[in-house]
Tab-separated table of C-alpha atoms and ligand atoms in Angstrom:
chain	number	residue	atom	x	y	z
I	1	MET	CA	-67.753	-35.059	-44.751
I	2	SER	CA	-69.742	-36.740	-42.139
I	3	ALA	CA	-73.232	-35.214	-42.826
I	4	GLY	CA	-76.479	-37.123	-41.684
I	5	LYS	CA	-74.597	-39.008	-39.133
I	6	HIS	CA	-76.388	-38.699	-35.109
I	7	VAL	CA	-74.730	-36.704	-33.089
I	8	PHE	CA	-76.122	-36.709	-29.461
I	9	ILE	CA	-74.484	-33.737	-27.500
I	10	THR	CA	-74.913	-33.679	-23.234
I	11	GLY	CA	-75.362	-30.142	-21.067
I	12	GLY	CA	-77.140	-29.363	-25.408
I	13	ALA	CA	-79.159	-26.500	-23.467
I	14	SER	CA	-76.346	-23.958	-23.090
I	15	GLY	CA	-72.725	-22.604	-23.921
I	16	ILE	CA	-70.545	-24.372	-25.301
I	17	GLY	CA	-72.975	-28.395	-25.610
I	18	LEU	CA	-76.092	-25.834	-27.393
I	19	ALA	CA	-73.007	-24.393	-30.151
I	20	ILE	CA	-72.510	-27.365	-31.634
I	21	GLY	CA	-74.868	-29.025	-32.070
I	22	LYS	CA	-76.446	-25.511	-33.993
I	23	TYR	CA	-72.962	-25.241	-36.131
I	24	PHE	CA	-73.454	-29.380	-36.280
I	25	ALA	CA	-77.356	-29.302	-37.568
I	26	THR	CA	-75.772	-26.473	-40.133
I	27	LYS	CA	-73.335	-28.758	-41.562
I	28	GLY	CA	-75.927	-31.730	-41.991
I	29	TYR	CA	-76.089	-33.511	-39.323
I	30	VAL	CA	-78.696	-35.102	-36.872
I	31	VAL	CA	-78.525	-33.312	-34.194
I	32	THR	CA	-80.256	-34.669	-30.966
I	33	LEU	CA	-79.511	-32.376	-27.846
I	34	SER	CA	-79.678	-33.636	-24.560
I	35	ASP	CA	-79.516	-30.913	-20.829
I	36	VAL	CA	-81.198	-32.339	-17.182
I	37	ASN	CA	-83.022	-28.924	-17.819
I	38	GLY	CA	-85.821	-29.215	-19.687
I	39	ASP	CA	-87.421	-25.099	-20.561
I	40	THR	CA	-83.620	-24.009	-20.952
I	41	LEU	CA	-83.748	-27.293	-23.335
I	42	ALA	CA	-87.185	-26.107	-24.929
I	43	GLY	CA	-85.942	-22.835	-25.163
I	44	ALA	CA	-82.652	-22.650	-27.367
I	45	ALA	CA	-84.850	-26.015	-29.256
I	46	ARG	CA	-87.238	-23.203	-29.927
I	47	SER	CA	-84.906	-19.721	-30.897
I	48	LEU	CA	-82.542	-23.088	-32.952
I	49	GLU	CA	-85.631	-22.828	-34.748
I	50	GLY	CA	-86.387	-19.250	-35.372
I	51	GLU	CA	-82.654	-19.755	-37.350
I	52	GLY	CA	-85.043	-22.470	-39.493
I	53	ILE	CA	-82.865	-25.262	-37.445
I	54	ARG	CA	-84.308	-27.764	-36.404
I	55	VAL	CA	-82.927	-30.124	-33.976
I	56	ASN	CA	-83.945	-33.643	-31.282
I	57	CYS	CA	-84.305	-32.444	-27.807
I	58	HIS	CA	-83.887	-34.891	-25.489
I	59	VAL	CA	-84.463	-34.271	-21.836
I	60	MET	CA	-82.241	-36.190	-19.022
I	61	ASP	CA	-79.760	-36.396	-15.804
I	62	VAL	CA	-76.543	-37.427	-17.176
I	63	THR	CA	-75.721	-39.310	-13.540
I	64	ASN	CA	-78.905	-40.751	-13.793
I	65	GLN	CA	-77.885	-44.758	-14.416
I	66	SER	CA	-81.166	-45.424	-15.352
I	67	GLN	CA	-82.452	-42.674	-18.049
I	68	VAL	CA	-78.203	-42.889	-19.161
I	69	ASP	CA	-79.392	-46.976	-19.706
I	70	ALA	CA	-82.690	-47.173	-21.508
I	71	LEU	CA	-81.041	-44.150	-24.114
I	72	PRO	CA	-79.864	-45.948	-26.817
I	73	GLU	CA	-83.574	-47.751	-27.526
I	74	GLN	CA	-84.723	-44.768	-27.088
I	75	MET	CA	-83.047	-42.608	-29.763
I	76	GLU	CA	-85.013	-42.977	-33.485
I	77	THR	CA	-82.084	-43.525	-35.280
I	78	PRO	CA	-78.787	-45.228	-33.462
I	79	ILE	CA	-75.737	-42.715	-31.914
I	80	ASP	CA	-72.655	-41.756	-34.208
I	81	ILE	CA	-71.502	-39.257	-32.445
I	82	LEU	CA	-71.685	-38.855	-28.046
I	83	ILE	CA	-70.549	-35.640	-27.301
I	84	ASN	CA	-70.123	-35.699	-24.046
I	85	ASN	CA	-70.426	-31.770	-22.499
I	86	ALA	CA	-72.215	-31.314	-19.552
I	87	GLY	CA	-70.583	-29.748	-16.821
I	88	ILE	CA	-70.259	-28.107	-13.673
I	89	GLN	CA	-68.140	-25.523	-11.789
I	90	HIS	CA	-67.712	-25.870	-7.796
I	91	VAL	CA	-64.818	-22.966	-6.342
I	92	SER	CA	-63.890	-24.040	-2.519
I	93	PRO	CA	-60.247	-24.372	-1.316
I	94	LEU	CA	-60.489	-28.367	-0.615
I	95	GLU	CA	-60.934	-28.194	3.234
I	96	ASP	CA	-64.488	-25.910	3.177
I	97	PHE	CA	-65.454	-28.257	-0.141
I	98	PRO	CA	-68.520	-29.708	0.831
I	99	GLU	CA	-68.384	-33.827	-0.063
I	100	ASP	CA	-71.971	-34.144	-2.060
I	101	ARG	CA	-70.669	-31.128	-4.738
I	102	TRP	CA	-67.642	-32.969	-4.764
I	103	LYS	CA	-68.910	-35.935	-5.580
I	104	LEU	CA	-71.241	-34.558	-8.070
I	105	LEU	CA	-68.490	-32.706	-10.623
I	106	ILE	CA	-67.357	-36.055	-10.772
I	107	ASP	CA	-70.157	-37.945	-11.196
I	108	ILE	CA	-71.663	-34.829	-14.011
I	109	MET	CA	-68.018	-35.143	-15.139
I	110	LEU	CA	-66.069	-38.686	-15.280
I	111	THR	CA	-68.280	-41.017	-14.149
I	112	ALA	CA	-70.982	-39.887	-17.001
I	113	PRO	CA	-69.553	-39.855	-19.896
I	114	ALA	CA	-67.503	-43.119	-19.719
I	115	MET	CA	-71.404	-44.631	-18.532
I	116	LEU	CA	-72.932	-43.310	-21.688
I	117	THR	CA	-69.202	-44.132	-23.656
I	118	ARG	CA	-70.262	-47.775	-22.551
I	119	ALA	CA	-74.140	-47.477	-23.546
I	120	LEU	CA	-73.447	-46.261	-27.122
I	121	LEU	CA	-70.133	-48.784	-28.068
I	122	PRO	CA	-72.046	-52.050	-28.764
I	123	SER	CA	-74.108	-49.906	-31.177
I	124	MET	CA	-71.529	-48.122	-32.451
I	125	ARG	CA	-69.502	-51.327	-32.853
I	126	GLN	CA	-72.044	-52.951	-34.870
I	127	ARG	CA	-72.131	-50.613	-36.911
I	128	GLY	CA	-68.326	-50.448	-37.028
I	129	TYR	CA	-68.364	-46.268	-36.851
I	130	GLY	CA	-67.984	-44.260	-33.592
I	131	ARG	CA	-66.902	-40.862	-32.406
I	132	ILE	CA	-66.726	-40.118	-28.365
I	133	ILE	CA	-65.454	-36.217	-28.172
I	134	ASN	CA	-65.427	-35.461	-24.345
I	135	VAL	CA	-65.536	-31.757	-24.219
I	136	GLY	CA	-61.965	-31.057	-21.918
I	137	SER	CA	-60.952	-28.387	-19.864
I	138	ILE	CA	-57.836	-26.589	-20.380
I	139	HIS	CA	-57.634	-28.760	-16.792
I	140	SER	CA	-57.512	-31.449	-17.961
I	141	LEU	CA	-53.711	-30.052	-17.972
I	142	VAL	CA	-53.444	-28.139	-15.513
I	143	ALA	CA	-55.062	-27.044	-11.986
I	144	SER	CA	-55.949	-23.609	-10.845
I	145	PRO	CA	-56.774	-23.168	-7.173
I	146	TYR	CA	-60.548	-24.443	-5.816
I	147	LYS	CA	-60.507	-26.284	-7.901
I	148	SER	CA	-59.791	-29.559	-6.997
I	149	ALA	CA	-63.474	-31.254	-8.022
I	150	TYR	CA	-63.489	-30.471	-11.465
I	151	VAL	CA	-59.157	-30.679	-12.455
I	152	ALA	CA	-59.472	-33.962	-10.954
I	153	ALA	CA	-62.933	-34.950	-13.065
I	154	LYS	CA	-61.531	-33.198	-16.356
I	155	HIS	CA	-58.292	-35.043	-15.573
I	156	GLY	CA	-59.501	-38.176	-15.229
I	157	LEU	CA	-61.343	-37.936	-18.817
I	158	LEU	CA	-57.949	-38.080	-20.346
I	159	GLY	CA	-56.785	-41.413	-18.495
I	160	PHE	CA	-60.354	-42.402	-19.561
I	161	ALA	CA	-59.938	-42.074	-23.141
I	162	LYS	CA	-57.248	-43.332	-23.421
I	163	THR	CA	-57.903	-46.353	-21.726
I	164	VAL	CA	-61.238	-46.518	-24.504
I	165	ALA	CA	-58.849	-45.911	-27.716
I	166	LEU	CA	-57.095	-49.150	-26.506
I	167	GLU	CA	-59.860	-50.983	-26.304
I	168	THR	CA	-62.144	-49.654	-29.479
I	169	GLY	CA	-58.580	-50.060	-31.487
I	170	ASP	CA	-59.870	-52.650	-34.164
I	171	THR	CA	-62.931	-50.107	-35.241
I	172	ASP	CA	-63.434	-46.630	-37.197
I	173	ILE	CA	-64.260	-45.444	-33.602
I	174	THR	CA	-62.052	-42.982	-32.446
I	175	ILE	CA	-62.149	-41.117	-29.110
I	176	ASN	CA	-61.398	-37.616	-27.799
I	177	THR	CA	-60.894	-34.748	-26.085
I	178	LEU	CA	-61.425	-31.172	-26.248
I	179	CYS	CA	-59.603	-29.367	-23.901
I	180	PRO	CA	-60.178	-25.414	-24.233
I	181	SER	CA	-58.989	-22.095	-21.994
I	182	TYR	CA	-61.468	-19.782	-21.422
I	183	VAL	CA	-64.841	-19.466	-22.933
I	184	LEU	CA	-67.699	-16.967	-22.613
I	185	THR	CA	-70.275	-19.375	-21.200
I	186	PRO	CA	-72.995	-18.727	-18.884
I	187	LEU	CA	-70.308	-21.141	-16.677
I	188	VAL	CA	-67.853	-18.372	-17.129
I	189	GLU	CA	-70.242	-15.836	-16.449
I	190	ASN	CA	-70.929	-17.127	-13.255
I	191	GLN	CA	-67.854	-17.139	-12.388
I	192	ILE	CA	-66.088	-13.791	-13.163
I	193	ALA	CA	-69.245	-12.464	-11.132
I	194	ASP	CA	-68.119	-14.594	-7.783
I	195	GLN	CA	-64.410	-14.249	-8.434
I	196	ALA	CA	-64.992	-10.305	-8.657
I	197	ARG	CA	-66.657	-10.527	-5.364
I	198	THR	CA	-64.413	-12.959	-3.699
I	199	ASN	CA	-61.378	-11.464	-4.886
I	200	GLY	CA	-62.904	-7.313	-4.256
I	201	ILE	CA	-61.677	-6.319	-7.941
I	202	SER	CA	-64.186	-5.697	-10.879
I	203	GLU	CA	-64.799	-7.925	-13.171
I	204	ASP	CA	-63.285	-6.677	-15.466
I	205	GLU	CA	-60.136	-7.007	-13.924
I	206	VAL	CA	-61.224	-11.035	-13.073
I	207	VAL	CA	-61.409	-11.654	-16.713
I	208	LYS	CA	-58.043	-9.168	-17.442
I	209	ASP	CA	-55.430	-10.257	-14.531
I	210	ILE	CA	-57.577	-14.411	-13.835
I	211	MET	CA	-58.836	-15.768	-16.872
I	212	LEU	CA	-56.907	-14.410	-19.637
I	213	ALA	CA	-53.004	-13.455	-18.059
I	214	PRO	CA	-52.408	-17.311	-18.776
I	215	MET	CA	-52.836	-16.729	-22.442
I	216	PRO	CA	-50.937	-15.247	-24.672
I	217	LYS	CA	-53.149	-14.386	-26.871
I	218	LYS	CA	-55.026	-12.484	-23.772
I	219	ALA	CA	-58.824	-14.235	-25.846
I	220	PHE	CA	-61.650	-16.088	-24.517
I	221	ILE	CA	-62.110	-18.630	-26.718
I	222	GLN	CA	-64.795	-18.985	-29.101
I	223	PHE	CA	-67.876	-21.589	-30.210
I	224	GLU	CA	-66.749	-21.858	-33.436
I	225	GLU	CA	-63.239	-22.997	-32.551
I	226	LEU	CA	-64.407	-25.576	-30.681
I	227	ALA	CA	-67.201	-26.832	-33.000
I	228	GLU	CA	-65.118	-26.782	-36.796
I	229	THR	CA	-62.558	-29.210	-34.159
I	230	ALA	CA	-65.485	-31.788	-33.004
I	231	LEU	CA	-66.806	-31.324	-36.744
I	232	PHE	CA	-63.029	-32.147	-38.224
I	233	LEU	CA	-62.413	-35.572	-35.408
I	234	ALA	CA	-65.888	-36.795	-36.509
I	235	SER	CA	-64.667	-36.836	-39.918
I	236	PRO	CA	-63.190	-40.095	-41.626
I	237	GLN	CA	-60.065	-37.801	-42.380
I	238	ALA	CA	-59.753	-37.589	-38.308
I	239	ARG	CA	-60.309	-42.043	-38.324
I	240	ASN	CA	-56.472	-42.367	-36.789
I	241	ILE	CA	-57.094	-39.860	-34.034
I	242	THR	CA	-57.851	-41.571	-31.413
I	243	ALA	CA	-56.645	-40.860	-27.590
I	244	GLN	CA	-55.744	-37.156	-27.784
I	245	ALA	CA	-56.395	-34.199	-25.890
I	246	ILE	CA	-56.485	-31.713	-29.286
I	247	VAL	CA	-55.550	-28.314	-26.525
I	248	ILE	CA	-57.198	-25.403	-27.830
I	249	ASP	CA	-55.754	-22.799	-25.346
I	250	GLY	CA	-54.750	-19.677	-26.668
I	251	GLY	CA	-51.092	-20.674	-25.702
I	252	TRP	CA	-51.709	-20.879	-21.659
I	253	THR	CA	-49.443	-25.022	-22.145
I	254	ALA	CA	-46.640	-23.233	-24.179
I	255	ARG	CA	-45.362	-21.813	-20.277
Z	1	NAD	N1	-66.605	-21.878	-20.344
Z	1	NAD	C1	-65.333	-22.835	-20.430
Z	1	NAD	O1	-64.723	-21.556	-20.307
Z	1	NAD	C2	-65.104	-24.275	-20.533
Z	1	NAD	C3	-63.509	-24.238	-20.350
Z	1	NAD	C4	-63.128	-25.085	-20.870
Z	1	NAD	C5	-64.388	-27.052	-20.501
Z	1	NAD	N2	-65.032	-26.325	-20.701
Z	1	NAD	C6	-66.347	-27.179	-20.880
Z	1	NAD	O2	-67.851	-27.435	-21.355
Z	1	NAD	C7	-68.639	-27.739	-20.740
Z	1	NAD	C8	-69.987	-27.099	-20.708
Z	1	NAD	O3	-70.023	-26.253	-20.686
Z	1	NAD	P1	-70.269	-24.083	-20.362
Z	1	NAD	O4	-69.588	-23.357	-20.269
Z	1	NAD	O5	-71.136	-24.659	-21.490
Z	1	NAD	O6	-71.422	-24.179	-19.716
Z	1	NAD	P2	-72.889	-24.061	-19.729
Z	1	NAD	O7	-73.228	-24.153	-18.234
Z	1	NAD	O8	-73.515	-22.849	-20.708
Z	1	NAD	O9	-74.102	-25.873	-20.372
Z	1	NAD	C9	-73.536	-26.629	-19.629
Z	1	NAD	C10	-74.570	-27.562	-19.550
Z	1	NAD	O10	-74.744	-28.585	-18.349
Z	1	NAD	C11	-76.572	-29.107	-17.754
Z	1	NAD	N3	-75.463	-29.103	-16.668
Z	1	NAD	C12	-74.988	-30.022	-15.457
Z	1	NAD	N4	-75.726	-31.049	-15.540
Z	1	NAD	C13	-76.089	-31.505	-15.719
Z	1	NAD	C14	-76.524	-32.897	-15.835
Z	1	NAD	N5	-76.235	-33.788	-14.751
Z	1	NAD	N6	-76.940	-33.672	-16.450
Z	1	NAD	C15	-76.998	-32.980	-18.025
Z	1	NAD	N7	-77.069	-31.656	-18.343
Z	1	NAD	C16	-76.321	-31.103	-17.067
Z	1	NAD	C17	-77.101	-27.885	-17.588
Z	1	NAD	O11	-78.324	-27.715	-17.133
Z	1	NAD	C18	-75.872	-27.124	-18.585
Z	1	NAD	O12	-77.168	-26.467	-19.849
Z	1	NAD	C19	-68.454	-27.995	-19.336
Z	1	NAD	O13	-67.796	-29.367	-19.529
Z	1	NAD	C20	-67.001	-27.411	-19.096
Z	1	NAD	O14	-66.336	-28.114	-17.609
Z	1	NAD	C21	-66.233	-24.423	-20.106
């Protein structure tokens, strides 16, 4: 166990980031949840506090380079574990994909994890320990139509992680990418509604016939499965697991 270490999670106000943060906090880690949306973040922290769980909050837009660069000096204690989780989706055929949206997805889900890692590596190196955990996706490994920016960003994370793993082989720093298939979060709930509208089918049909169809297990991935995997990656026992895609996909990629 690495309890007492400081874990910093981007996109921590909602969904997977919030759930992982909660899990780490209950295991004795110091948790900072960060998000661009200050109100949602404050609400999430208040609701955790209602459950007796204390977390720090840090409002930051991961695409804002000066905010990213200022991060190490703004933290009271150095960050040991960085979870690059912030993400958005945009679904559109490439021909109609707005250029600004394409670039924004790449900025949030590929460039920002790189720039955050760059900002935090020096102090991780200095203290001889660091864990970088990217929240990738099954779309780090396979594609779906109309998600070109998302798929490109998530594939890119794997190449980025391999490179940093080679650059940090001389110390106890690892970098890995969690690759879950669908998890029921606000991001996915919005997609269910969108796809039902676009395809003229019910939301139940979107879940059954589109989302869960490629997964032999036919179930959404649960938060605890991701959080427990991240917890293991943070542990000393995972010191030789680096540059890996950790695939939690209900068997999707078996075909
Ligand atoms: N939900 C799924 O099925 C699923 C599957 C695979 C991977 N993922 C990945 O998990 C991560 C979290 O997704 P989620 O489903 O929990 O979504 P979510 O929408 O519930 O949470 C994403 C959070 O990221 C924040 N965010 C967006 N842009 C930001 C920015 N510029 N700076 C800082 N924060 C920003 C949002 O405010 C939000 O709180 C994403 O990277 C997503 O691609 C999700």
